[in-house]
Each structure stands twice: as C-alpha cells, then as structure tokens.
Coordinates of C-alpha atoms in Angstrom, one line a residue:
M1 CA 107.3 -51.1 15.2
V2 CA 108.0 -54.6 16.4
S3 CA 105.0 -57.0 16.2
K4 CA 103.0 -57.7 19.4
A5 CA 104.0 -61.4 19.2
L6 CA 107.7 -60.4 19.1
I7 CA 107.2 -58.0 22.0
R8 CA 105.6 -60.8 24.0
L9 CA 108.4 -63.2 23.1
F10 CA 111.2 -60.8 23.9
G11 CA 109.5 -58.6 26.5
A12 CA 111.8 -59.8 29.3
I13 CA 115.0 -59.1 27.3
V14 CA 117.7 -57.3 29.2
L15 CA 120.3 -55.8 27.0
F16 CA 123.3 -55.9 29.3
S17 CA 123.7 -58.4 32.1
T18 CA 126.4 -58.8 34.7
A19 CA 126.5 -62.4 33.5
S20 CA 128.7 -62.9 30.4
A21 CA 130.7 -65.6 28.8
L22 CA 133.9 -64.0 30.2
K23 CA 134.2 -60.9 32.3
V24 CA 137.2 -59.6 34.1
P25 CA 136.3 -57.0 36.7
A26 CA 137.1 -53.8 34.8
P27 CA 137.8 -50.5 36.4
V28 CA 135.1 -48.8 34.4
D29 CA 134.9 -45.8 36.7
K30 CA 138.6 -45.1 35.9
R31 CA 138.2 -45.3 32.1
Q32 CA 136.8 -41.7 32.0
L33 CA 133.8 -42.9 30.0
S34 CA 131.9 -40.2 28.3
S35 CA 128.5 -39.7 30.0
T36 CA 127.1 -38.7 26.6
V37 CA 128.1 -42.0 25.1
S38 CA 126.8 -43.9 28.1
S39 CA 123.5 -42.1 27.8
W40 CA 123.1 -42.9 24.1
V41 CA 124.1 -46.5 24.6
T42 CA 121.3 -46.8 27.2
T43 CA 118.8 -45.2 24.7
E44 CA 120.0 -46.9 21.5
S45 CA 120.5 -50.4 22.8
P46 CA 116.8 -51.4 23.0
I47 CA 116.1 -49.7 19.7
A48 CA 118.9 -51.6 18.0
K49 CA 117.8 -54.9 19.4
A50 CA 114.2 -54.3 18.4
G51 CA 115.4 -53.3 14.9
L52 CA 117.5 -56.4 14.6
L53 CA 114.7 -58.8 15.7
A54 CA 112.2 -57.0 13.5
N55 CA 114.2 -58.3 10.5
I56 CA 113.9 -62.0 11.4
G57 CA 111.1 -64.2 10.2
P58 CA 108.4 -65.3 10.8
D59 CA 107.3 -62.7 13.3
G60 CA 109.5 -59.7 12.7
A61 CA 107.5 -56.5 12.0
K62 CA 109.7 -55.8 9.0
D63 CA 110.7 -59.3 7.9
G64 CA 109.2 -59.0 4.4
G65 CA 107.4 -62.3 4.7
A66 CA 110.6 -64.2 5.5
K67 CA 110.3 -67.8 6.5
S68 CA 110.9 -69.0 10.0
G69 CA 114.5 -68.3 11.1
V70 CA 115.4 -66.3 8.0
V71 CA 117.3 -63.0 8.6
I72 CA 116.8 -60.4 6.0
A73 CA 119.6 -57.9 5.3
S74 CA 117.1 -55.0 5.2
P75 CA 113.5 -54.4 4.5
S76 CA 114.5 -52.1 1.6
T77 CA 113.2 -53.3 -1.7
S78 CA 114.5 -50.6 -4.0
N79 CA 117.5 -48.3 -4.2
P80 CA 118.9 -50.7 -3.0
D81 CA 117.0 -54.0 -2.9
Y82 CA 118.3 -55.8 0.2
L83 CA 115.3 -58.0 0.9
Y84 CA 117.4 -61.2 0.7
A85 CA 119.0 -63.5 3.2
W86 CA 122.8 -63.4 3.1
T87 CA 124.6 -66.2 4.7
R88 CA 127.3 -63.8 6.0
D89 CA 124.9 -61.3 7.5
S90 CA 122.6 -63.8 9.1
S91 CA 125.6 -65.7 10.6
L92 CA 127.1 -62.5 12.1
V93 CA 123.7 -61.5 13.5
Y94 CA 123.2 -64.9 15.1
K95 CA 126.7 -64.9 16.5
W96 CA 125.7 -61.9 18.6
I97 CA 122.3 -63.5 19.5
I98 CA 123.9 -66.8 20.4
D99 CA 126.6 -65.1 22.5
Q100 CA 123.8 -63.3 24.4
F101 CA 122.0 -66.6 25.0
V102 CA 124.9 -68.7 26.1
S103 CA 126.2 -66.0 28.4
G104 CA 122.9 -66.0 30.3
A105 CA 122.1 -62.5 29.3
D106 CA 118.9 -63.5 27.5
S107 CA 117.3 -66.9 27.9
N108 CA 114.4 -66.0 25.6
L109 CA 116.4 -66.2 22.5
R110 CA 116.6 -70.0 22.2
T111 CA 113.6 -70.5 20.0
G112 CA 114.9 -68.0 17.5
I113 CA 118.3 -69.7 17.5
Q114 CA 116.6 -73.1 16.9
N115 CA 114.6 -71.6 14.0
W116 CA 117.7 -70.1 12.4
I117 CA 119.6 -73.3 12.6
A118 CA 116.7 -75.2 11.1
S119 CA 116.4 -72.6 8.3
Q120 CA 120.2 -72.8 7.5
G121 CA 119.9 -76.6 7.3
R122 CA 117.2 -76.3 4.7
I123 CA 119.1 -73.6 2.8
Q124 CA 122.2 -75.7 2.6
Q125 CA 120.3 -78.2 0.5
V126 CA 119.0 -75.7 -2.0
S127 CA 120.6 -76.1 -5.4
N128 CA 121.7 -72.7 -6.7
P129 CA 123.9 -71.0 -9.3
S130 CA 127.1 -71.9 -7.3
G131 CA 126.1 -75.6 -7.3
T132 CA 124.6 -78.2 -5.0
V133 CA 125.3 -79.0 -1.4
S134 CA 128.1 -81.3 -2.6
S135 CA 129.4 -79.3 -5.6
G136 CA 130.0 -75.8 -4.4
G137 CA 126.6 -74.6 -3.5
L138 CA 127.6 -73.8 0.0
G139 CA 129.5 -70.8 -1.4
E140 CA 126.3 -69.2 -2.6
P141 CA 126.2 -65.7 -1.0
K142 CA 122.4 -65.0 -0.7
F143 CA 118.9 -66.6 -1.0
N144 CA 115.4 -65.3 -1.4
V145 CA 113.6 -64.8 1.9
D146 CA 111.4 -67.9 1.2
E147 CA 114.6 -70.0 1.2
T148 CA 114.6 -70.4 -2.6
A149 CA 117.7 -69.8 -4.7
F150 CA 118.5 -66.3 -6.0
T151 CA 119.4 -66.9 -9.6
G152 CA 120.4 -63.4 -10.8
A153 CA 123.9 -62.3 -11.6
W154 CA 126.1 -61.8 -8.5
G155 CA 129.6 -62.1 -7.2
R156 CA 130.1 -65.8 -6.7
P157 CA 131.3 -67.7 -4.7
Q158 CA 131.6 -66.0 -1.3
R159 CA 133.4 -68.5 0.9
D160 CA 133.2 -66.7 4.2
G161 CA 129.5 -67.6 4.7
P162 CA 130.0 -71.3 5.6
A163 CA 132.8 -70.5 8.0
L164 CA 130.8 -67.8 9.8
R165 CA 127.7 -70.1 10.0
A166 CA 129.8 -72.9 11.5
I167 CA 131.4 -70.5 14.1
S168 CA 127.9 -69.3 15.2
M169 CA 126.4 -72.8 15.3
I170 CA 129.4 -74.2 17.2
G171 CA 128.9 -71.7 19.9
Y172 CA 125.4 -72.9 20.5
V173 CA 126.3 -76.6 20.2
N174 CA 129.0 -76.2 22.8
W175 CA 126.4 -74.8 25.1
L176 CA 124.1 -77.8 24.3
L177 CA 126.7 -80.3 25.1
N178 CA 127.1 -78.8 28.6
N179 CA 123.4 -78.6 29.1
S180 CA 122.0 -82.1 28.3
G181 CA 121.3 -81.2 24.7
S182 CA 123.1 -83.9 22.9
T183 CA 120.2 -84.8 20.5
E184 CA 119.8 -81.2 19.4
A185 CA 123.6 -80.9 19.1
A186 CA 123.8 -84.0 16.9
T187 CA 121.4 -82.4 14.4
A188 CA 123.3 -79.2 14.3
W189 CA 126.5 -81.1 13.8
T190 CA 125.2 -82.5 10.5
Y191 CA 124.9 -78.9 9.2
I192 CA 128.2 -77.8 10.8
K193 CA 130.3 -80.5 9.2
L194 CA 128.9 -79.8 5.8
D195 CA 130.2 -76.2 6.1
L196 CA 133.5 -77.2 7.7
D197 CA 134.2 -79.9 5.0
Y198 CA 133.6 -77.1 2.4
V199 CA 136.0 -74.8 4.3
A200 CA 138.6 -77.5 4.6
S201 CA 138.5 -78.2 0.9
N202 CA 138.2 -74.6 -0.3
W203 CA 139.9 -72.2 2.1
G204 CA 142.8 -71.5 -0.2
S205 CA 140.6 -70.9 -3.3
T206 CA 139.7 -67.4 -4.6
T207 CA 136.5 -65.8 -3.5
F208 CA 134.6 -62.6 -3.6
D209 CA 135.3 -60.5 -0.5
L210 CA 132.7 -59.5 2.1
W211 CA 131.9 -56.4 0.1
E212 CA 131.1 -58.7 -2.9
E213 CA 133.3 -56.7 -5.2
V214 CA 136.8 -58.2 -5.4
Q215 CA 137.6 -61.7 -6.5
G216 CA 140.8 -62.9 -5.0
N217 CA 141.9 -63.9 -1.5
S218 CA 140.3 -62.0 1.3
F219 CA 141.9 -61.4 4.7
F220 CA 138.5 -61.5 6.4
T221 CA 137.6 -64.8 4.7
T222 CA 140.9 -66.5 5.4
A223 CA 140.8 -65.5 9.1
V224 CA 137.3 -66.6 9.8
Q225 CA 138.0 -69.9 7.8
H226 CA 140.9 -70.5 10.1
R227 CA 138.9 -69.8 13.2
A228 CA 136.1 -72.1 12.0
L229 CA 138.5 -75.0 11.3
R230 CA 140.1 -74.6 14.8
E231 CA 136.7 -74.6 16.5
G232 CA 135.5 -77.4 14.3
A233 CA 138.5 -79.6 15.1
R234 CA 137.8 -79.3 18.8
L235 CA 134.1 -80.0 18.4
A236 CA 134.8 -83.0 16.1
T237 CA 137.2 -84.4 18.8
T238 CA 134.5 -84.0 21.4
L239 CA 132.0 -85.8 19.2
G240 CA 134.4 -88.6 18.4
D241 CA 134.9 -87.7 14.7
T242 CA 138.7 -88.1 14.8
T243 CA 139.1 -88.2 11.0
R244 CA 137.5 -84.8 10.6
A245 CA 139.3 -83.4 13.6
S246 CA 142.6 -84.3 12.0
T247 CA 141.6 -82.8 8.6
Y248 CA 140.3 -79.6 10.1
S249 CA 143.4 -79.2 12.3
T250 CA 145.8 -79.8 9.4
Q251 CA 144.0 -77.3 7.2
A252 CA 143.7 -74.8 10.0
A253 CA 147.5 -74.8 10.4
S254 CA 147.9 -74.1 6.7
A255 CA 145.3 -71.4 6.7
L256 CA 147.1 -69.7 9.7
C257 CA 150.4 -69.7 7.8
Y258 CA 148.7 -68.2 4.7
L259 CA 147.0 -65.6 6.8
Q260 CA 150.5 -64.0 7.5
N261 CA 150.8 -63.1 3.9
Y262 CA 148.3 -60.3 4.2
W263 CA 150.6 -58.3 6.4
S264 CA 152.7 -55.8 4.6
S265 CA 155.8 -54.9 6.7
S266 CA 156.7 -52.2 4.1
N267 CA 153.3 -50.5 4.4
N268 CA 152.8 -51.3 8.1
Y269 CA 149.2 -52.4 7.5
I270 CA 147.2 -55.3 6.3
I271 CA 146.6 -55.8 2.5
S272 CA 143.0 -56.9 2.7
N273 CA 142.8 -58.6 -0.7
L274 CA 145.5 -60.6 -2.4
N275 CA 145.7 -62.1 -6.0
S276 CA 143.3 -59.5 -7.3
N277 CA 144.0 -56.5 -9.6
N278 CA 141.6 -54.0 -8.1
G279 CA 143.8 -50.9 -8.2
R280 CA 143.4 -50.3 -4.5
S281 CA 145.8 -49.5 -1.7
G282 CA 144.7 -52.6 0.3
L283 CA 143.5 -50.4 3.2
D284 CA 140.1 -51.7 4.0
A285 CA 137.8 -51.9 7.0
N286 CA 137.6 -55.6 6.1
S287 CA 140.7 -55.9 8.3
I288 CA 139.3 -54.2 11.3
L289 CA 136.2 -56.4 11.1
T290 CA 138.5 -59.4 11.0
S291 CA 140.1 -58.5 14.3
I292 CA 136.8 -58.1 16.1
H293 CA 135.3 -61.2 14.7
T294 CA 138.3 -63.4 15.6
F295 CA 138.8 -61.8 19.0
D296 CA 139.7 -64.3 21.7
P297 CA 139.6 -62.8 25.2
N298 CA 142.2 -65.3 26.4
A299 CA 144.7 -64.8 23.5
G300 CA 146.2 -61.6 24.8
C301 CA 147.8 -59.4 22.2
E302 CA 149.1 -62.2 20.0
S303 CA 149.8 -61.2 16.4
A304 CA 149.6 -64.5 14.5
T305 CA 145.8 -64.2 14.7
F306 CA 145.8 -60.4 14.6
Q307 CA 144.2 -60.0 18.0
P308 CA 142.7 -56.5 18.5
C309 CA 145.5 -55.3 20.7
S310 CA 148.3 -57.0 18.7
D311 CA 150.9 -54.6 17.3
K312 CA 149.9 -55.4 13.7
A313 CA 146.2 -55.0 14.3
L314 CA 146.7 -51.6 16.0
A315 CA 149.1 -50.3 13.4
N316 CA 146.5 -51.4 10.8
H317 CA 143.7 -49.7 12.7
K318 CA 145.6 -46.4 12.6
A319 CA 146.3 -46.7 8.9
V320 CA 142.7 -47.6 7.9
V321 CA 141.2 -44.9 10.1
D322 CA 143.6 -42.3 8.9
S323 CA 142.7 -43.1 5.2
F324 CA 139.3 -41.6 5.8
R325 CA 140.3 -38.4 7.6
S326 CA 140.7 -36.2 4.6
I327 CA 138.2 -37.7 2.1
Y328 CA 134.9 -37.2 4.1
S329 CA 133.8 -33.6 4.6
I330 CA 132.2 -34.5 7.9
N331 CA 135.6 -35.5 9.2
S332 CA 137.1 -32.1 8.5
G333 CA 138.7 -30.4 11.5
I334 CA 138.8 -33.4 13.8
A335 CA 142.1 -33.9 15.5
S336 CA 144.4 -36.6 14.3
N337 CA 144.2 -38.6 17.6
R338 CA 140.4 -38.6 17.7
G339 CA 137.9 -40.9 16.1
V340 CA 136.2 -40.1 12.8
A341 CA 133.6 -41.6 10.5
V342 CA 134.9 -44.8 8.8
G343 CA 133.8 -46.3 5.5
R344 CA 134.7 -49.5 3.7
Y345 CA 137.9 -48.4 1.8
K346 CA 139.0 -45.0 0.5
E347 CA 138.4 -45.8 -3.2
D348 CA 134.8 -46.8 -2.6
S349 CA 132.2 -45.4 -5.1
Y350 CA 129.1 -47.3 -4.0
Y351 CA 126.4 -44.7 -3.4
G352 CA 129.3 -42.2 -3.8
G353 CA 131.5 -43.8 -1.2
N354 CA 130.3 -43.0 2.3
P355 CA 130.9 -43.8 6.0
W356 CA 129.2 -47.0 7.2
Y357 CA 127.7 -47.4 10.6
L358 CA 129.1 -50.9 11.0
C359 CA 132.6 -49.9 9.9
T360 CA 132.7 -47.0 12.4
F361 CA 131.3 -49.2 15.2
A362 CA 133.9 -51.8 14.3
A363 CA 136.7 -49.2 14.7
A364 CA 135.4 -48.5 18.2
E365 CA 135.0 -52.2 19.0
Q366 CA 138.6 -53.1 18.2
L367 CA 139.7 -50.5 20.7
Y368 CA 137.3 -51.6 23.4
D369 CA 138.6 -55.2 22.9
A370 CA 142.2 -53.8 23.3
L371 CA 141.2 -52.0 26.5
Y372 CA 139.6 -55.1 27.9
T373 CA 142.7 -57.1 27.2
W374 CA 145.2 -54.6 28.6
N375 CA 143.2 -54.4 31.7
K376 CA 143.1 -58.2 32.0
I377 CA 146.9 -58.7 31.5
G378 CA 147.9 -55.5 33.4
S379 CA 150.2 -54.0 30.8
I380 CA 150.6 -52.5 27.4
T381 CA 153.5 -53.6 25.1
V382 CA 154.6 -51.1 22.4
T383 CA 156.7 -52.4 19.6
S384 CA 158.3 -50.6 16.6
T385 CA 155.3 -51.9 14.6
S386 CA 152.7 -50.3 16.8
L387 CA 154.7 -47.2 17.9
S388 CA 152.9 -44.8 15.6
F389 CA 149.5 -46.0 17.0
F390 CA 150.5 -45.3 20.6
Q391 CA 152.2 -42.0 19.8
Q392 CA 148.8 -40.7 18.9
F393 CA 148.0 -40.7 22.7
L394 CA 151.5 -40.5 24.2
S395 CA 153.9 -38.5 22.1
S396 CA 156.8 -39.7 24.1
A397 CA 156.0 -43.4 23.8
T398 CA 158.8 -45.7 23.0
A399 CA 159.0 -49.4 22.3
Q400 CA 158.6 -50.9 25.7
T401 CA 156.1 -52.4 28.1
Y402 CA 154.0 -50.1 30.2
S403 CA 152.7 -51.6 33.4
S404 CA 149.3 -50.7 34.6
S405 CA 150.8 -48.7 37.5
S406 CA 152.7 -46.4 35.2
S407 CA 151.6 -43.0 34.1
G408 CA 152.3 -43.9 30.5
Y409 CA 149.7 -46.7 30.8
A410 CA 147.1 -44.4 32.2
T411 CA 147.7 -41.8 29.5
I412 CA 147.4 -44.4 26.7
V413 CA 144.3 -46.0 28.1
A414 CA 142.6 -42.6 28.5
G415 CA 143.4 -41.6 24.9
V416 CA 142.3 -45.0 23.5
Q417 CA 139.1 -44.9 25.5
Q418 CA 138.4 -41.4 24.2
M419 CA 139.0 -42.4 20.6
A420 CA 136.8 -45.5 20.9
D421 CA 134.0 -43.4 22.3
D422 CA 134.6 -40.8 19.5
F423 CA 133.6 -43.4 16.9
V424 CA 130.4 -44.2 18.8
L425 CA 129.7 -40.4 19.1
I426 CA 130.2 -40.0 15.4
N427 CA 127.6 -42.6 14.7
K428 CA 125.3 -41.0 17.3
Q429 CA 125.6 -37.6 15.6
Y430 CA 124.4 -39.0 12.3
T431 CA 121.7 -41.3 13.7
P432 CA 118.2 -39.9 13.4
S433 CA 116.1 -39.4 16.6
S434 CA 114.3 -42.6 15.9
G435 CA 117.5 -44.5 16.5
A436 CA 117.1 -46.3 13.1
L437 CA 120.4 -47.4 11.5
S438 CA 120.7 -47.6 7.8
E439 CA 123.7 -48.9 6.0
Q440 CA 125.5 -45.6 5.4
Y441 CA 125.4 -41.9 6.0
T442 CA 126.6 -39.3 3.5
K443 CA 130.2 -38.1 3.6
S444 CA 129.3 -34.5 3.2
G445 CA 126.2 -34.0 5.4
G446 CA 125.8 -37.2 7.4
S447 CA 122.3 -38.0 6.2
P448 CA 121.4 -41.7 6.4
T449 CA 121.5 -43.3 2.9
S450 CA 121.4 -46.6 1.1
A451 CA 119.4 -49.5 2.7
A452 CA 117.3 -48.5 5.7
D453 CA 117.2 -50.6 8.9
L454 CA 120.3 -52.7 8.0
T455 CA 120.3 -55.7 10.3
W456 CA 124.1 -55.8 10.3
S457 CA 124.2 -52.2 11.4
Y458 CA 122.1 -53.0 14.4
A459 CA 124.2 -56.1 15.3
S460 CA 127.4 -54.0 15.0
A461 CA 126.0 -51.4 17.4
L462 CA 125.0 -54.0 20.0
S463 CA 128.3 -55.8 19.8
A464 CA 130.3 -52.5 20.2
F465 CA 128.1 -51.6 23.2
N466 CA 128.7 -55.0 24.8
R467 CA 132.5 -54.6 24.4
R468 CA 132.4 -51.1 25.9
A469 CA 130.7 -52.6 29.0
G470 CA 133.5 -55.2 29.3
E471 CA 131.2 -58.0 28.1
V472 CA 133.1 -60.3 25.8
P473 CA 132.5 -63.7 24.0
G474 CA 133.9 -67.0 25.1
T475 CA 137.3 -68.2 24.0
W476 CA 137.9 -70.1 20.7
N477 CA 141.3 -71.3 22.0
A478 CA 143.4 -69.0 19.9
T479 CA 146.1 -68.7 22.6
G480 CA 149.6 -69.6 21.5
L481 CA 148.8 -70.2 17.9
T482 CA 151.7 -69.7 15.5
C483 CA 152.7 -70.7 12.0
S484 CA 154.5 -73.9 12.8
G485 CA 156.9 -73.7 9.8
S486 CA 155.4 -76.5 7.8
T487 CA 152.0 -77.5 6.5
T488 CA 150.7 -80.8 5.2
T489 CA 148.1 -80.9 2.4
T490 CA 146.3 -84.1 1.4
T491 CA 145.0 -84.1 -2.2
A492 CA 143.9 -86.7 -4.7
T493 CA 147.5 -87.2 -5.7
G494 CA 148.8 -87.9 -2.2
T495 CA 150.2 -86.1 0.8
T496 CA 152.6 -83.2 0.3
T497 CA 154.6 -81.5 3.0
T498 CA 156.2 -78.2 2.3
S499 CA 158.2 -75.7 4.4
T500 CA 156.6 -72.4 5.1
G501 CA 158.0 -68.9 5.6
T502 CA 161.4 -69.9 4.2
G503 CA 161.1 -68.3 0.8
S504 CA 161.6 -71.6 -1.0
T505 CA 158.6 -73.5 -2.4
V506 CA 154.9 -73.7 -1.9
A507 CA 152.7 -76.7 -2.5
V508 CA 150.0 -75.5 -5.0
T509 CA 147.1 -77.9 -5.7
F510 CA 145.4 -77.4 -9.1
N511 CA 141.8 -78.6 -9.2
V512 CA 139.9 -78.3 -12.4
Y513 CA 136.3 -79.4 -13.0
A514 CA 136.2 -81.1 -16.4
T515 CA 134.0 -83.8 -17.9
T516 CA 135.7 -86.1 -20.4
V517 CA 135.0 -89.1 -22.6
W518 CA 136.6 -92.5 -22.0
G519 CA 140.3 -92.3 -22.9
E520 CA 140.5 -88.5 -22.7
N521 CA 142.8 -87.0 -20.0
I522 CA 143.5 -83.6 -18.5
Y523 CA 147.0 -82.1 -18.2
L524 CA 148.6 -78.9 -16.8
T525 CA 151.3 -76.7 -18.2
G526 CA 152.4 -73.1 -17.7
S527 CA 155.2 -70.5 -17.7
L528 CA 157.4 -72.1 -15.0
S529 CA 159.8 -75.0 -15.5
Q530 CA 157.9 -76.9 -12.8
L531 CA 154.9 -76.6 -15.1
A532 CA 156.8 -77.9 -18.2
S533 CA 157.3 -74.3 -19.6
W534 CA 154.3 -74.5 -21.9
D535 CA 155.4 -77.7 -23.5
P536 CA 152.3 -79.8 -24.0
N537 CA 154.3 -83.0 -24.6
N538 CA 155.7 -82.8 -21.1
A539 CA 152.6 -81.4 -19.4
L540 CA 151.7 -82.7 -16.0
A541 CA 149.0 -85.4 -15.8
L542 CA 146.2 -84.7 -13.4
S543 CA 144.7 -87.4 -11.2
T544 CA 141.1 -88.7 -11.9
D545 CA 140.6 -89.8 -8.3
G546 CA 138.0 -87.0 -7.7
Y547 CA 136.4 -87.1 -11.1
P548 CA 135.0 -84.9 -12.6
T549 CA 137.5 -82.8 -10.6
W550 CA 141.0 -83.5 -11.8
S551 CA 143.9 -82.7 -9.4
V552 CA 147.6 -82.4 -9.1
T553 CA 149.9 -80.8 -6.5
V554 CA 153.1 -79.1 -7.6
N555 CA 155.9 -77.5 -5.5
L556 CA 156.3 -74.0 -7.0
P557 CA 158.7 -71.1 -6.1
S558 CA 157.2 -68.9 -3.4
S559 CA 156.2 -65.3 -4.1
T560 CA 156.2 -65.9 -7.8
T561 CA 153.8 -64.8 -10.5
F562 CA 153.1 -67.3 -13.3
Q563 CA 150.5 -68.2 -15.9
Y564 CA 149.0 -71.6 -16.7
K565 CA 146.4 -73.5 -18.7
Y566 CA 144.9 -77.0 -18.8
I567 CA 144.9 -79.1 -21.9
R568 CA 143.1 -82.2 -23.1
K569 CA 144.7 -85.2 -24.7
Y570 CA 142.7 -87.7 -26.7
N571 CA 143.8 -90.1 -29.4
G572 CA 146.9 -88.1 -29.9
A573 CA 145.1 -84.8 -30.3
I574 CA 145.8 -81.9 -28.0
T575 CA 143.1 -79.3 -27.1
W576 CA 144.0 -76.2 -25.2
E577 CA 141.7 -74.2 -22.9
S578 CA 140.3 -71.0 -24.3
D579 CA 142.2 -67.7 -23.7
P580 CA 143.2 -65.9 -21.7
N581 CA 145.9 -67.7 -19.7
M582 CA 145.2 -67.9 -16.0
S583 CA 147.5 -66.1 -13.7
F584 CA 148.4 -66.6 -10.1
T585 CA 151.0 -65.4 -7.5
T586 CA 152.2 -67.9 -5.0
P587 CA 152.2 -66.9 -1.4
S588 CA 155.4 -66.5 0.6
G589 CA 154.8 -69.8 2.5
G590 CA 152.2 -72.4 3.3
S591 CA 150.1 -74.2 0.8
Y592 CA 147.4 -73.2 -1.7
I593 CA 144.5 -74.7 -3.5
L594 CA 143.3 -73.4 -6.9
N595 CA 139.8 -74.5 -8.0
D596 CA 139.1 -74.0 -11.7
T597 CA 136.6 -75.0 -14.3
W598 CA 137.6 -76.0 -17.8
R599 CA 137.0 -73.1 -20.3

C-alpha cells in the first residue's frame, strides 16, 4: 500500500491526459482496439503508477528506507536482492515521470523530479569501485539506497547509465528554460555536463550490457549514448557552451556511424552485442528496448537511428519475437502472427530463463510507436528488409508504399494493432489479481518469479499504455540523421579524420591508465603491421598529455581482428604487460576508443 503522504501528494494524478508533448489526432476508433485490453489498461494503470511511486524515497511505502529521490529497483531483499539504486533503472523511471510532467499530464510530479535530480548530483560525487567522478566513477552501475557506494563484485563499468540520466534531466531542463527556471536549469546542467563529458570520452569503450552479463559493445548503450550527445549538443548551444556543443556533436556523429555496425544484413536482425565472445545468436530484447527509448515522433521511419517503424527495427522485432515462440511452454499453440511472451534472449538461464514483463511490454510499445507514426505520415513503406515482418499480416505484401486509403494499409494496421495488444494481453494473463508486476513470470506456467514489484516493470507498463493511447514524448531532433561518411576524433595526440563505411581504415584510439617513474614511457605493439608486428624496438610511443592515461590514435584496417599489448621502456629495459594478449575487432567504419589499464 502507498503511504498516506504519498497519496496526499499524488492524489490528483490523472494517468492519461489529452495534453501530451506531441499528439496527432489518431483514429483510435478505427484501430479495432480490444475492449479487454482497454479495460485492463484502465484497471492496471493506477496500480502500476502507485507501485512505481511506492519504490521512491523518502515517502514510498516500499522504498526500503531510501533517501530522498532514490529509486529502488525492487523492495526484494533476497532471492534476488534488488534493494539498490541502479542508475539505468532510475533514469528510465524518471524519463517516464518527467515526460508526464512536461506534457502537462501531471503537475504534481515536480517535487519528486527535483528530489531525484538532487540525489543524482550527490551520487555522482560518490567514489566507488569504478573510480571517482573524474576517473570513471560515473560508469558505476548501482549504489546503496542511502547513496553510499556498493563495493561488492559486479559487472563494471555500465556506460549506459550516464547517457540515460542526461537524457532524462535534459527533458526537464528544456522545460525549465521555457518556464522561467533558468537558475534551477543551471544547477541541473552541472550534473548533465559531467555525464555528457563522460559519454563523449567513453562512448566507444567496452561496457557491460544492460543485462549486466556481457562485456563488449552494446547496441542499447551506443544508441542511448548517441541520443544523449545529440540532445546535449543542442542544450549546450542554448546555454552558450559552444566548446562542449562542438565536442558532443562530433562524438555523436561518430557514435551514429558506429551504431550501423550492429545491423547484420545476412541475418536480417540486430546483433545486440559486439566484441564479446558470449556464444549467443545476438538476438536480444535489448534491441527492441533501444528502438522505444530512442523513438522520435518526428523522425518517421528512418533507419539510421532504428526508429520503431524503420525496416530494420521491424525486421529485428520479428526475429527477436520469433526466437521465443518455441522455447516457452506458455507460447505453445499461438499463431505465428500473434504476440507471445518475450524474454531477454533465447539463451538466458537467469532464474531458468523466463519471459520478462518489461520485454513483453517493449514488444508491444514498438508496434504502438509504429502505428502512431504510420498514422501521422499517412502511409506504410515496405522494403525487402521488412517484407517478412509485413507478410505476417498481409501475405500478399510486396515491397512498395501503401497509402492510408488502401486496403493493404488497413489490413496491415489491423494486424499490427492486434499483435501489439496481444503482448499486453499476455502480460495481463500472467499478472496476479493485485496488479503487482514482478520482474519475470515462469515460462512453463506463467507464475510471477524473481524480484517482486520491479520498478522498471511498472514504468514499462505505463509507457506502453501511453503509446497505445497515442501519447508520445517530445522530439529529440533525430530527423534526417545519417552517417555522414567521415568522423573526426580529437585525442591527446591530435585530431584524426577517417573515412567511414568505405571498408578502408578506422581510427582507433588506445588509452591505457599506467603510472610511471620519471624517464619511463609506455609503448604499444601488436599483431598488425600498423602496430609494429610485435617488434618492441619499433613499438608506437604513447602521448603523456593526459597522464596517467597514455594515448595514441592509429589508423587500422576496418573489420579486422588483431591482438595487442602495451610495454614499458626504462633505461634500456623493456617490460611487457602480463598475459593474455588483448584482442579487438575493428568496426566497419567510424572511429573507436579503447580504454585499458596496465596489467
């Protein structure tokens, strides 16, 4: 039950309002919406919102003693223990809250937003196992609910958190700047630029993915980093910080080019993790979550940013959803063009590998986003890439554009609407009568399992319900973005420009954290001729400009796997790093940054 104080504070909340950041009049009555889904949305919405708010300190009924503004992942303290504050989870939760506030749907949320921003400002300054605020600490994934550092073993770093936090705060700051809130905006900017500086310097570095299991490069992380840098550049320009605006814009362009590497044309889906040997197919709900969290209602069906209705995002949606059809017993017997329960990835073994509420809601939300956009632009374009997706609903579909007045358009829209509602109905079927949403439900019987009252589950439900109602967030100016063909990266050794997407070379920046004595220097060598072919006498000298981080940028062949090591030279003696050799595969284009620590 939510505390009385919380009830008083949010008693006037209205879940869905006709006021929204962007809303095109949608022919809702023509979408053949399921009355069963509509009824459950009406019932579940206030339950989900109460569940979400109950997990936020200091007044939440289930906040576990969290400090003001701290969002707990779940009140569960054992099997599993989720009574912590994840930067990712809290940022996604507050993205929904801030969207509700700035759209005018709920004016009572402002105090909570202010508390969260203040809390995040404090947490940024907490030294932790990933480092300090200036030495990598912003990549720390989670903290104790009293805002102290969590010092146990964990998958570190997780570089999506700073990007997501910046995106959420920017949404509120933009509102402040339009509503005489310049002083409050200036304070928030001090937190935002810390995160964006971190993103600009580290977006190309390896990271643990949002499931905290795979270290490599994550599609979700790269995409939200790109969005954060784009939004940050616009805000920096507005605030007169032209230096940061330029830096963010430059790095955003490189990140967008790198983002294209996750698409596999041979598989016709997104490989969600690169530069990691995890033995998986690459099919992962990570990719569906990416499309909904980088959705721009003004960007149409553009594919460079994998908009929800883009041909690549839709082809990927089908591939990911289909990967769960045969592995969960509860999906047995469901037609191939209907929605099913969706988990994280088909090889998942956590708690036995089950459907997740938030993944299934995300599958619905991507389709609701697509329906909104098709209605807005008045047509559906089918390409060879997305053809298999559309043939689920119109077997005679061909690569062409269907206008909103055509029968093909009507058939596709009806089928997509039904599938989207199916995902919601699947979650409804396995939600207890209380409306409480855990993290997962079992693949064989549909019983809720893992962490109870997962805050992210509640946020995912509310977001999907909003999109179903045609309520969408504001634009982040993603319209017309493309990989420009070249990227420029500024490092300690100077500025390097390299072509992208040509299959030639890629500028790779090697950063290594290494303390030295006076007269000792760090060098790089490796298996490629550009890296001196393991010859220590011809190894590449690294710059000391960023000491104790040493750097060098080298143009290497694209799409090439190589090994490398750093060496020390002092008074004629050579000391090699400890084994094993480090390995990396260059992307097909763009630029890349490797951040290492001397071993």
